[in-house]
Amino acid sequence: MLTPQQRVAIEPFLFTSDFDGGNMGAVEKTVFRSAKQAEDEVEYVVTVAPDCVGTPHENGNRTWFYFGVSLCGPSEQAAADGPIR
């Protein structure tokens, strides 16, 4: 189940949507290495929750995205909703 309002710490970033209208559903860190690159490349995949998720008006639409990303300090890590990844 996607949770629209949350704080997720994935070092070195803090992804937030714990504010009115926030709709980040999930965040996933992916690491891969291209044949042409010597170093790993990192991407963060942000899934947006459906409109009105968790209410009787939920639908499959995703008409907006509203979340924040910042550098993650020790206090933000402790305040995150889940384990640091």
PDB file of C-alpha atoms in Angstrom:
ATOM      1  CA  MET A   1       0.000   0.000   0.000  1.00  0.00           C
ATOM      2  CA  LEU A   2       1.314   3.435  -0.882  1.00  0.00           C
ATOM      3  CA  THR A   3       1.489   5.997   1.911  1.00  0.00           C
ATOM      4  CA  PRO A   4       1.145   9.556   0.605  1.00  0.00           C
ATOM      5  CA  GLN A   5       2.502  11.541   3.561  1.00  0.00           C
ATOM      6  CA  GLN A   6       5.813  10.296   4.924  1.00  0.00           C
ATOM      7  CA  ARG A   7       9.522  10.910   5.492  1.00  0.00           C
ATOM      8  CA  VAL A   8      12.006   8.443   3.969  1.00  0.00           C
ATOM      9  CA  ALA A   9      15.761   8.688   4.572  1.00  0.00           C
ATOM     10  CA  ILE A  10      17.991   7.042   1.963  1.00  0.00           C
ATOM     11  CA  GLU A  11      21.480   8.352   2.549  1.00  0.00           C
ATOM     12  CA  PRO A  12      22.459  11.012   1.720  1.00  0.00           C
ATOM     13  CA  PHE A  13      18.917  12.276   1.005  1.00  0.00           C
ATOM     14  CA  LEU A  14      15.690  12.813   2.907  1.00  0.00           C
ATOM     15  CA  PHE A  15      12.545  12.466   0.776  1.00  0.00           C
ATOM     16  CA  THR A  16       9.495  14.108   2.344  1.00  0.00           C
ATOM     17  CA  SER A  17       5.813  14.394   1.604  1.00  0.00           C
ATOM     18  CA  ASP A  18       4.534  14.839   5.161  1.00  0.00           C
ATOM     19  CA  PHE A  19       2.693  18.065   4.393  1.00  0.00           C
ATOM     20  CA  ASP A  20      -0.728  19.041   3.047  1.00  0.00           C
ATOM     21  CA  GLY A  21      -1.037  17.741  -0.510  1.00  0.00           C
ATOM     22  CA  GLY A  22       2.119  15.598  -0.337  1.00  0.00           C
ATOM     23  CA  ASN A  23       1.686  12.437  -2.395  1.00  0.00           C
ATOM     24  CA  MET A  24       4.973  10.549  -2.587  1.00  0.00           C
ATOM     25  CA  GLY A  25       4.027   6.875  -2.481  1.00  0.00           C
ATOM     26  CA  ALA A  26       7.430   5.176  -2.239  1.00  0.00           C
ATOM     27  CA  VAL A  27      11.131   5.760  -2.882  1.00  0.00           C
ATOM     28  CA  GLU A  28      13.626   3.180  -4.112  1.00  0.00           C
ATOM     29  CA  LYS A  29      17.373   3.532  -4.609  1.00  0.00           C
ATOM     30  CA  THR A  30      18.744   1.721  -7.667  1.00  0.00           C
ATOM     31  CA  VAL A  31      22.434   1.212  -8.397  1.00  0.00           C
ATOM     32  CA  PHE A  32      23.753   0.019 -11.736  1.00  0.00           C
ATOM     33  CA  ARG A  33      26.948   0.078 -13.731  1.00  0.00           C
ATOM     34  CA  SER A  34      27.032   0.966 -17.386  1.00  0.00           C
ATOM     35  CA  ALA A  35      29.531  -0.779 -19.621  1.00  0.00           C
ATOM     36  CA  LYS A  36      30.899   2.651 -20.587  1.00  0.00           C
ATOM     37  CA  GLN A  37      31.317   3.941 -17.023  1.00  0.00           C
ATOM     38  CA  ALA A  38      33.896   2.957 -14.439  1.00  0.00           C
ATOM     39  CA  GLU A  39      31.731   3.903 -11.441  1.00  0.00           C
ATOM     40  CA  ASP A  40      28.288   2.856 -10.267  1.00  0.00           C
ATOM     41  CA  GLU A  41      25.437   5.125 -11.213  1.00  0.00           C
ATOM     42  CA  VAL A  42      22.726   5.780  -8.630  1.00  0.00           C
ATOM     43  CA  GLU A  43      19.115   6.715  -9.309  1.00  0.00           C
ATOM     44  CA  TYR A  44      16.203   7.282  -6.949  1.00  0.00           C
ATOM     45  CA  VAL A  45      12.822   6.113  -8.200  1.00  0.00           C
ATOM     46  CA  VAL A  46       9.924   8.027  -6.654  1.00  0.00           C
ATOM     47  CA  THR A  47       6.466   6.506  -7.031  1.00  0.00           C
ATOM     48  CA  VAL A  48       3.590   8.961  -6.751  1.00  0.00           C
ATOM     49  CA  ALA A  49       0.501   7.813  -4.837  1.00  0.00           C
ATOM     50  CA  PRO A  50      -2.853   7.846  -6.655  1.00  0.00           C
ATOM     51  CA  ASP A  51      -5.137  10.830  -6.190  1.00  0.00           C
ATOM     52  CA  CYS A  52      -7.085  10.676  -2.904  1.00  0.00           C
ATOM     53  CA  VAL A  53      -5.270   7.470  -1.812  1.00  0.00           C
ATOM     54  CA  GLY A  54      -6.754   5.905   1.303  1.00  0.00           C
ATOM     55  CA  THR A  55     -10.144   7.588   0.878  1.00  0.00           C
ATOM     56  CA  PRO A  56     -13.398   6.469  -0.771  1.00  0.00           C
ATOM     57  CA  HIS A  57     -12.493   8.831  -3.645  1.00  0.00           C
ATOM     58  CA  GLU A  58      -9.212   7.100  -4.547  1.00  0.00           C
ATOM     59  CA  ASN A  59      -8.738   6.529  -8.270  1.00  0.00           C
ATOM     60  CA  GLY A  60      -5.956   5.512 -10.620  1.00  0.00           C
ATOM     61  CA  ASN A  61      -5.116   9.067 -11.628  1.00  0.00           C
ATOM     62  CA  ARG A  62      -1.952  10.865 -10.635  1.00  0.00           C
ATOM     63  CA  THR A  63      -2.685  14.451 -11.582  1.00  0.00           C
ATOM     64  CA  TRP A  64       0.079  16.067  -9.524  1.00  0.00           C
ATOM     65  CA  PHE A  65       3.305  15.275  -7.718  1.00  0.00           C
ATOM     66  CA  TYR A  66       4.308  17.080  -4.552  1.00  0.00           C
ATOM     67  CA  PHE A  67       7.281  15.984  -2.467  1.00  0.00           C
ATOM     68  CA  GLY A  68      10.604  17.371  -1.298  1.00  0.00           C
ATOM     69  CA  VAL A  69      14.218  16.202  -1.353  1.00  0.00           C
ATOM     70  CA  SER A  70      16.995  17.521   0.891  1.00  0.00           C
ATOM     71  CA  LEU A  71      20.326  16.400   2.286  1.00  0.00           C
ATOM     72  CA  CYS A  72      19.820  14.136   5.265  1.00  0.00           C
ATOM     73  CA  GLY A  73      21.454  15.025   8.583  1.00  0.00           C
ATOM     74  CA  PRO A  74      21.492  12.904  11.764  1.00  0.00           C
ATOM     75  CA  SER A  75      18.341  14.499  13.195  1.00  0.00           C
ATOM     76  CA  GLU A  76      16.391  13.841   9.981  1.00  0.00           C
ATOM     77  CA  GLN A  77      17.581  10.237   9.946  1.00  0.00           C
ATOM     78  CA  ALA A  78      16.181   9.710  13.434  1.00  0.00           C
ATOM     79  CA  ALA A  79      12.852  11.346  12.490  1.00  0.00           C
ATOM     80  CA  ALA A  80      12.332   9.297   9.288  1.00  0.00           C
ATOM     81  CA  ASP A  81       9.420   6.875   9.085  1.00  0.00           C
ATOM     82  CA  GLY A  82      11.532   3.822   8.393  1.00  0.00           C
ATOM     83  CA  PRO A  83      15.060   2.465   8.540  1.00  0.00           C
ATOM     84  CA  ILE A  84      17.879   4.323   6.846  1.00  0.00           C
ATOM     85  CA  ARG A  85      18.766   2.589   3.578  1.00  0.00           C
TER      86      ARG A  85
END
